[in-house]
Coordinates of C-alpha atoms and ligand atoms in Angstrom, one line a residue:
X1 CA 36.6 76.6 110.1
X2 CA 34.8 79.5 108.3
X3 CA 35.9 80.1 105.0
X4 CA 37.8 83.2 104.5
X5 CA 36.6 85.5 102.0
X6 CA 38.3 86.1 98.8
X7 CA 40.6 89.1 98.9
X8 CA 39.1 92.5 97.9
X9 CA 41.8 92.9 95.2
X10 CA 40.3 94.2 92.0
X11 CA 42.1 91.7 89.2
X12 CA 45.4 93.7 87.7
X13 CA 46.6 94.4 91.4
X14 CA 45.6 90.7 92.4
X15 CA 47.1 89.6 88.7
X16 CA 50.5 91.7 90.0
X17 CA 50.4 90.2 93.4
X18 CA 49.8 86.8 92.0
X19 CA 53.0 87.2 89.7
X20 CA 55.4 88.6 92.8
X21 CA 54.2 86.3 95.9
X22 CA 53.3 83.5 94.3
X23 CA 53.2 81.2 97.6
X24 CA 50.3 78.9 98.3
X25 CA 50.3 77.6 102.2
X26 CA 47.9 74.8 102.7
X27 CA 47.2 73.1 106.1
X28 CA 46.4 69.7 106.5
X29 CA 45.6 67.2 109.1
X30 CA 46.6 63.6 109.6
X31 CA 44.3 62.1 106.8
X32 CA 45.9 64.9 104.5
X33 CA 42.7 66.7 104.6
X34 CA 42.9 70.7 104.0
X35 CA 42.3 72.5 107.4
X36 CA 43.0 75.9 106.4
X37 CA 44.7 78.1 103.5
X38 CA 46.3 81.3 102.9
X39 CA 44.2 83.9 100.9
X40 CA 46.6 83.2 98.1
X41 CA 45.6 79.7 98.0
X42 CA 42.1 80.3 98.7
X43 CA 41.9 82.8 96.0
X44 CA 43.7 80.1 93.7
X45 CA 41.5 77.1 94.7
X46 CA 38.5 78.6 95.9
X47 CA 37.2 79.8 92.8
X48 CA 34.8 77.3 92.4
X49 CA 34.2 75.3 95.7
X50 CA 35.9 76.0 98.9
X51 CA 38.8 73.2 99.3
X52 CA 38.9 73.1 103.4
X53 CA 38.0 69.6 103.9
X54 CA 39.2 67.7 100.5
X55 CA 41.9 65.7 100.1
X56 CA 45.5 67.3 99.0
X57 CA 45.2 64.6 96.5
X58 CA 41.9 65.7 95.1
X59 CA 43.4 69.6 95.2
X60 CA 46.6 68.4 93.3
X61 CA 46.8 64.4 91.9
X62 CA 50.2 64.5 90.7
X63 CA 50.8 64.7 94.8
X64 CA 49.6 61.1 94.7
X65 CA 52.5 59.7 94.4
X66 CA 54.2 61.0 97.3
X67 CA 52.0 59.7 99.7
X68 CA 54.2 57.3 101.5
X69 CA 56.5 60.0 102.4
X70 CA 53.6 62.7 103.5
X71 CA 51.9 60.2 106.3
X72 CA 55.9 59.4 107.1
X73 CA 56.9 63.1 107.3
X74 CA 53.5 63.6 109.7
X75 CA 54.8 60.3 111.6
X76 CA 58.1 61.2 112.1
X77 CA 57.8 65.4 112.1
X78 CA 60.4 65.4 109.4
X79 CA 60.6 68.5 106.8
X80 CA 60.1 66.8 103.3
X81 CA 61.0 69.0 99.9
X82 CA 60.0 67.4 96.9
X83 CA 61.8 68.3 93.5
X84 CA 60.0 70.2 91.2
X85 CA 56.5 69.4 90.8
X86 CA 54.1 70.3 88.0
X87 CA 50.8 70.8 89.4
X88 CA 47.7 71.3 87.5
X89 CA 45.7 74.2 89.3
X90 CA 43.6 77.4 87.5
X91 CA 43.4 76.4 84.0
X92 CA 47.0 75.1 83.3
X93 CA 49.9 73.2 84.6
X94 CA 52.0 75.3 86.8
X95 CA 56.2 74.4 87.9
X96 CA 56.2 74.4 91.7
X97 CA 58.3 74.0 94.6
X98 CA 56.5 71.6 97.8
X99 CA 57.7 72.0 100.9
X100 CA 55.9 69.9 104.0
X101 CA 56.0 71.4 107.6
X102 CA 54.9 68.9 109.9
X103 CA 54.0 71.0 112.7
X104 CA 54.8 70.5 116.3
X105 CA 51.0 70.5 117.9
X106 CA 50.3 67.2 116.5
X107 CA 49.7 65.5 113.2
X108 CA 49.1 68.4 111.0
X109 CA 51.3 69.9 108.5
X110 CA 51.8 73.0 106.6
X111 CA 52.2 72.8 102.8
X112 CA 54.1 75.4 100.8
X113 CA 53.6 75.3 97.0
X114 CA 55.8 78.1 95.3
X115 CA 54.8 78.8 91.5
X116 CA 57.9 79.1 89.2
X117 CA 56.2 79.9 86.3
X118 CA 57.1 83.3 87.0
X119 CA 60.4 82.1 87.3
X120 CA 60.7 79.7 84.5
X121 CA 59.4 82.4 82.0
X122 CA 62.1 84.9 83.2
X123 CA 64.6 81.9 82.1
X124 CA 62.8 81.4 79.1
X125 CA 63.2 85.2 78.6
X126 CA 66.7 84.7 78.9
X127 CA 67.6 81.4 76.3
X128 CA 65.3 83.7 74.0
X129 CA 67.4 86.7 73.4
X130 CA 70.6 84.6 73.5
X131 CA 69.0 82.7 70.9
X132 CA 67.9 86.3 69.1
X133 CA 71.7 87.3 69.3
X134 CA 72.7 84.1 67.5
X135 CA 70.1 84.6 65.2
X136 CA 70.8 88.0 64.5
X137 CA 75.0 86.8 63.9
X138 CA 73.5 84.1 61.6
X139 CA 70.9 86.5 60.0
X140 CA 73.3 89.0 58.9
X141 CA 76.3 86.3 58.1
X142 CA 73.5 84.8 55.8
X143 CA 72.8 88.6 54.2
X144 CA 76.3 88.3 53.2
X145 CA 76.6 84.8 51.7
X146 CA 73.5 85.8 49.5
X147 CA 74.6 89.2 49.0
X148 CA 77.2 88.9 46.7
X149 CA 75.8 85.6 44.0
X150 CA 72.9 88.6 44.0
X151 CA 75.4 91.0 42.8
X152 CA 76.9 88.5 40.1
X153 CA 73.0 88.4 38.8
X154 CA 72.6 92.1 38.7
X155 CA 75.8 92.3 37.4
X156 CA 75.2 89.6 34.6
X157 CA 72.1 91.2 33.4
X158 CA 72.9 94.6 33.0
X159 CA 75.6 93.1 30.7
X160 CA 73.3 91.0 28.8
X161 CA 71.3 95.0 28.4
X162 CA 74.2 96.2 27.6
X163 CA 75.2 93.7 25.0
X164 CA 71.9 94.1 22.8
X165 CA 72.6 98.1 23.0
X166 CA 72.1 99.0 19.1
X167 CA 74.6 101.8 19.3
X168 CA 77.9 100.4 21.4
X169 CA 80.1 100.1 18.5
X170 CA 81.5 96.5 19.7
X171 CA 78.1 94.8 19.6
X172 CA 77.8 96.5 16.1
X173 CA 81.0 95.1 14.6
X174 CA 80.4 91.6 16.1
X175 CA 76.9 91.6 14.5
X176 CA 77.8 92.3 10.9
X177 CA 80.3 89.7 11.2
X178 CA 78.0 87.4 12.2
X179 CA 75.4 89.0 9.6
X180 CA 72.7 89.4 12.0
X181 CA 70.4 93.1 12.8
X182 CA 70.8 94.2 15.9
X183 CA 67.3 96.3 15.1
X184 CA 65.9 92.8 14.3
X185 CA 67.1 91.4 17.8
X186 CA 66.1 93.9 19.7
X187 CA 62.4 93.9 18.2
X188 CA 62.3 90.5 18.8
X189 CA 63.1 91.0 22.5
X190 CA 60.6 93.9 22.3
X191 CA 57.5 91.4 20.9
X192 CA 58.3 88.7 23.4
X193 CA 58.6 90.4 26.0
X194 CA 61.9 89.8 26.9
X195 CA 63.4 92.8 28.1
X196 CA 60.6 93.4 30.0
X197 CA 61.2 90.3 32.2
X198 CA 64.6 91.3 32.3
X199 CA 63.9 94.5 33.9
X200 CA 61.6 93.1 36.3
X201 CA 64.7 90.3 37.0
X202 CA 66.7 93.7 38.0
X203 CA 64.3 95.2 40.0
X204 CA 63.9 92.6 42.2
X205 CA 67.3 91.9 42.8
X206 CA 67.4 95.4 43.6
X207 CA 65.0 95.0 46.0
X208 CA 66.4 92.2 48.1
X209 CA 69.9 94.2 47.9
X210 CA 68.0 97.0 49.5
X211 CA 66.3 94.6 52.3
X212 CA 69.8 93.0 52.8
X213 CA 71.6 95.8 53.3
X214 CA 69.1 97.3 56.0
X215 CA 68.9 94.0 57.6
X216 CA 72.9 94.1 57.9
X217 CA 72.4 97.7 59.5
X218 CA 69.8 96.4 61.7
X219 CA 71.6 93.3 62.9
X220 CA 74.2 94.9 64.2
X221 CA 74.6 96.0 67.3
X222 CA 76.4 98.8 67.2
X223 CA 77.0 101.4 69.8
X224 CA 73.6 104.2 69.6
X225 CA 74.4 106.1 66.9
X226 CA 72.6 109.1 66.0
X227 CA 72.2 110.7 63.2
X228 CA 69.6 112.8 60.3
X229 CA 67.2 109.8 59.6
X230 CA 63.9 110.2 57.3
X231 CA 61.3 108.6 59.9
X232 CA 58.8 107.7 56.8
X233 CA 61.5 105.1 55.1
X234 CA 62.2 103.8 58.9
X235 CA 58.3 103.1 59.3
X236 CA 58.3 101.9 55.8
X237 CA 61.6 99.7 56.4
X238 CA 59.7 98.2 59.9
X239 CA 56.7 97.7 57.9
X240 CA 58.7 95.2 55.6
X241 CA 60.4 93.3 58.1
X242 CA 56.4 92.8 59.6
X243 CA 55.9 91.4 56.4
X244 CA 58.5 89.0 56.4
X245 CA 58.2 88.1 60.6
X246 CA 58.8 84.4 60.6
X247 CA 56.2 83.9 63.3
X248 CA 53.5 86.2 62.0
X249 CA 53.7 84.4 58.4
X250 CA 53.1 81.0 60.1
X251 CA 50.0 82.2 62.3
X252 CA 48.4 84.7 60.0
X253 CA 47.4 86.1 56.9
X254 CA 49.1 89.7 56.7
X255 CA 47.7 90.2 53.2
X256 CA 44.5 90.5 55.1
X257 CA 45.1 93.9 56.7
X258 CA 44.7 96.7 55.3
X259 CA 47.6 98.9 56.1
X260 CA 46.6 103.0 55.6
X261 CA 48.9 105.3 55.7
X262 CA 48.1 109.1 56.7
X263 CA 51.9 111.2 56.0
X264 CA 52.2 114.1 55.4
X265 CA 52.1 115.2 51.5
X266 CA 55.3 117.3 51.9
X267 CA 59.0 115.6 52.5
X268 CA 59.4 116.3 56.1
X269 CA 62.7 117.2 57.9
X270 CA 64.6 114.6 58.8
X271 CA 64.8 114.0 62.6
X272 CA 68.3 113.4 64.2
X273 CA 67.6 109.7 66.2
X274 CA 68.6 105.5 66.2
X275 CA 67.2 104.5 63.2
X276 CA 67.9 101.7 64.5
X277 CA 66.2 102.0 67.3
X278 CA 63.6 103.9 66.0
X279 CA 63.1 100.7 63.1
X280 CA 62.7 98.2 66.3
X281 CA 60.2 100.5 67.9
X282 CA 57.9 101.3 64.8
X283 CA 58.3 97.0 64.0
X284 CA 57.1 96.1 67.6
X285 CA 53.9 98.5 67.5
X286 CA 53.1 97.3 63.6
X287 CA 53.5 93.9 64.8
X288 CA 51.0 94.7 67.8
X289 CA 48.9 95.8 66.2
X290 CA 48.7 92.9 63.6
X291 CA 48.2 90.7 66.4
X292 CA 45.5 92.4 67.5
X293 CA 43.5 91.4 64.4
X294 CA 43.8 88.3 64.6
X295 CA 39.6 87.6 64.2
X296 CA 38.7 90.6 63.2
X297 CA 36.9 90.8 59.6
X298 CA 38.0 93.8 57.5
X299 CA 41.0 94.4 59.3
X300 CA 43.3 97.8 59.2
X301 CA 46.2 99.5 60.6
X302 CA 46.7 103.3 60.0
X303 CA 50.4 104.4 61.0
X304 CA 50.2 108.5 60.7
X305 CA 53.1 111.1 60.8
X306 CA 52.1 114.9 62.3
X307 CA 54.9 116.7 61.4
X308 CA 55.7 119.1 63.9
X309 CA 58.2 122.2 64.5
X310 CA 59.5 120.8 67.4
X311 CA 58.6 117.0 67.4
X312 CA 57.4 114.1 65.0
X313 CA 54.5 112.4 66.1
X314 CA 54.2 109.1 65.2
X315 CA 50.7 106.7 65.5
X316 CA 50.1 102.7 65.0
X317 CA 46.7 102.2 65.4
X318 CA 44.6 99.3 64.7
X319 CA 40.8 98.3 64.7
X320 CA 41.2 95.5 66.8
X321 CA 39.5 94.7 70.3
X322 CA 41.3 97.4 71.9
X323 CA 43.1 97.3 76.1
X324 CA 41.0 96.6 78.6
X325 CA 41.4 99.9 80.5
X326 CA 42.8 98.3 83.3
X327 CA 45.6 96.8 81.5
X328 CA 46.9 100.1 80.1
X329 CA 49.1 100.7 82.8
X330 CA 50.7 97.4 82.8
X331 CA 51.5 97.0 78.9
X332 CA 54.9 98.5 79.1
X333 CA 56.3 96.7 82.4
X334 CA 58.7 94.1 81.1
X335 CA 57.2 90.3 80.7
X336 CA 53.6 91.8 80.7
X337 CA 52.0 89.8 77.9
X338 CA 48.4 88.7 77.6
X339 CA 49.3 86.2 74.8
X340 CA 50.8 82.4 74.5
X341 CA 54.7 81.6 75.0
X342 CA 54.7 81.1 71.5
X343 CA 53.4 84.5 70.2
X344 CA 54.6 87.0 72.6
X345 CA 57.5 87.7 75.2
X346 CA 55.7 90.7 76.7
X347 CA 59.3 92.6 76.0
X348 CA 58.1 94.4 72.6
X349 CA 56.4 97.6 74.4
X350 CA 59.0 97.4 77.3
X351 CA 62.2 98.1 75.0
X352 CA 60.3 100.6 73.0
X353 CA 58.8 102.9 76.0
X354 CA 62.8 102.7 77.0
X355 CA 64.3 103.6 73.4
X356 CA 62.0 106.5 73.4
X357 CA 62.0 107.8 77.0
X358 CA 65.6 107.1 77.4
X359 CA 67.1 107.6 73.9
X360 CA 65.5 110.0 72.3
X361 CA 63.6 111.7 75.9
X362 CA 60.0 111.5 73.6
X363 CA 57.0 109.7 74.7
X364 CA 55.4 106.5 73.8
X365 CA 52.0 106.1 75.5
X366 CA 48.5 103.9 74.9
X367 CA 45.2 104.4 74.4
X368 CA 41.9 103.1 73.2
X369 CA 40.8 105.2 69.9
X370 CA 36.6 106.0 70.6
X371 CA 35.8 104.0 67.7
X372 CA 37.3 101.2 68.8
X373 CA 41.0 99.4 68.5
X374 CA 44.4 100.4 70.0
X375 CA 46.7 103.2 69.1
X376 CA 49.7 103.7 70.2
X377 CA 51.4 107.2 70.1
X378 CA 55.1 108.4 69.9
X379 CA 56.2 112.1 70.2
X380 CA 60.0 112.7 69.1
X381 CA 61.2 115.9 69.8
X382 CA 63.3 117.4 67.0
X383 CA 65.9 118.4 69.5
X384 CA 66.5 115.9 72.3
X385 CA 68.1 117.8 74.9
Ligands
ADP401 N1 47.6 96.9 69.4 C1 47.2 96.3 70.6 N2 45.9 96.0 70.9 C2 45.6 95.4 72.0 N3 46.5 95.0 73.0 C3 47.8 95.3 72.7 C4 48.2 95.9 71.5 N4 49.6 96.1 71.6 C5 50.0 95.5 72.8 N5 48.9 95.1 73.4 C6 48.9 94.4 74.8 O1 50.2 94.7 75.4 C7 50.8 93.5 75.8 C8 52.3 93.7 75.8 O2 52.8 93.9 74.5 P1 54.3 93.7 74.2 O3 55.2 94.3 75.2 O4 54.6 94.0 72.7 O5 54.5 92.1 74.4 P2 53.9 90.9 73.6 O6 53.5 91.4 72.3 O7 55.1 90.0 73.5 O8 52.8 90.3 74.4 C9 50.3 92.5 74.8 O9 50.4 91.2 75.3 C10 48.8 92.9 74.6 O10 48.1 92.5 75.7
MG402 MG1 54.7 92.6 71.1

């Protein structure tokens, strides 16, 4: 049997034909023995040697153990389906379906190995963002819990500064009766330091009010709502919750990047939009774009603002490796991901080309920047139609 060629496919239409007709078929004779495959299989297992004439066993071991029943289902022409198998094949282990068709011209049989994976991930996909929803409840029921002891601090200390004002008439009176200088306190707290840490104390609490607050806005999934947002704080607010991404944290050092940041010098015009939306956007290309630097020495992302009379146009770029031009039209097709199960659902650019086609009728599009790296580009217009 003359071993058909591999398929003339260059690798993302093979790579998109792989994912959407998974289906090895795999003929074998009475010892088992591979007679012929279909160019899906071939292309699978013939990559290094060509598998007509090994064992089924030496193609896939964990098929070992349903020997008996293979010669039996030759013997007695019976179909045999086999639960879910996980067969090691390419470079990992893939969930499949086997399905044996002993065929009617004598002891031969046709194997049929579907792949799940495809399958499994889109389940995965699914427990994910049911697990992001409760999250997100949890997230924002947790902004309120720590919301309000926050408040009793801020609260507290701008008593404590208010007490040791030298010129509120109670904290006079209740120093001369205790005979103590108020002037003398106070330059105490001066030469320690004292107020000074105080102040800090406030601004920080500040702070996390601040990233509570937006997190509460961003949690919740209200209805679109548009409205006059200033797209620098909404970069700036996506840039912070980058910085405090669980998973990025525990896989890599964000201190290391270098994040520039060419806006414009003049306030620019609010733009009517989902800040929302927008936030989610501007936080899945930052986060991108981090990714993408994962070895990469000197490391930098420039987000840039072009302020425009009709539009905003808004850039993440980074210095990374840059898309293989033959992925850049498959980056925003949902579940197309070039990274692990642990580090990326291949959703991020999906939802993003969507908020900004569909939403706000702009444009979010790729490219590789001549010097090298990735930069991804979104054009707002002013006045969605
Ligand atoms: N800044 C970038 N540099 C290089 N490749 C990128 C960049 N951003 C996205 N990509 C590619 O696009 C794919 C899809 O991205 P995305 O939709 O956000 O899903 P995910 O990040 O979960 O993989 C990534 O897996 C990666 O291959
Ligand atoms: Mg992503």
């Amino acid at each position: 049997m003359p071993h058909t060629p591999a398929p003339a496919f260059d690798k993302p239409h093979l790579d998109e034909f792989i994912n959407e007709l998974a289906v090895m078929l795999i003929w074998v004779d009475a010892e088992l023995r591979v007679t012929k495959l279909n160019i899906m299989a071939n292309h699978i297992l013939g990559c290094k040697q060509s598998p007509i004439g090994q064992s089924l066993f030496e193609l896939f071991p964990a098929l070992a153990d349903y020997r008996a029943s293979l010669v039996e289902t030759l013997l007695k022409q019976k179909k045999l389906s086999l639960s879910q198998q996980m067969l090691d094949y390419g470079d990992r282990t893939h969930p499949c379906y086997v399905t044996v068709y002993p065929l009617l011209s004598g002891p031969e049989a046709l194997i049929k190995i579907e792949d799940l994976s495809h399958q499994t991930l889109l389940d995965d996909m699914v427990i994910q963002s049911e697990k992001m929803v409760t999250i997100g409840g949890l997230a924002s029921g947790m902004a309120h819990e720590v919301k309000n002891p926050l408040g009793i601090i801020l609260q507290n200390i701008q008593n404590i500064l208010h007490r040791l004002d030298k010129t509120a008439e109670k904290n006079i009176v209740v120093a001369q009766e205790l005979k103590v200088s108020l002037d003398e306190i106070n330059r105490y707290l001066e030469a320690r330091n004292i107020l000074k840490f105080m102040d800090n104390i406030r601004i920080a609490i500040d702070r996390a009010l601040q990233i509570i607050a937006t997190m509460l806005n961003f949690g919740t999934q209200n209805p679109i709502h548009m409205k006059n947002e200033n797209v620098l704080e909404l970069i700036e607010n996506a840039l912070s919750f980058v910085e405090q991404d669980y998973d990025l944290l525990h896989s890599f050092d964000i201190s290391r990047v270098k994040v520039n940041r060419d806006f414009p010098i003049y306030p620019i015009p609010p733009i009517v939009c989902s800040g929302t939306q927008l936030t989610q956007v501007f936080f899945n290309l930052i986060k991108n774009a981090i990714q993408a630097l994962h070895h990469i020495p000197q490391s930098e992302i420039t987000l840039r603002v072009i302020d425009q009379p009709d539009a905003v146009i808004i850039s993440v770029s980074d210095n990374g490796q840059g898309i293989p031009p033959h992925l850049l039209t498959n980056l925003f097709k949902p579940f197309f991901t070039t990274k692990s199960r642990e580090q990326g659902t291949g959703l991020g650019l999906a939802v993003s080309h969507y908020i900004i086609s569909e939403n706000h009728h702009g444009t979010l599009t790729a490219d590789n920047l001549p010097e090298g790296g990735a930069c991804f580009t979104a054009v707002i217009p002013r006045h969605p139609c």
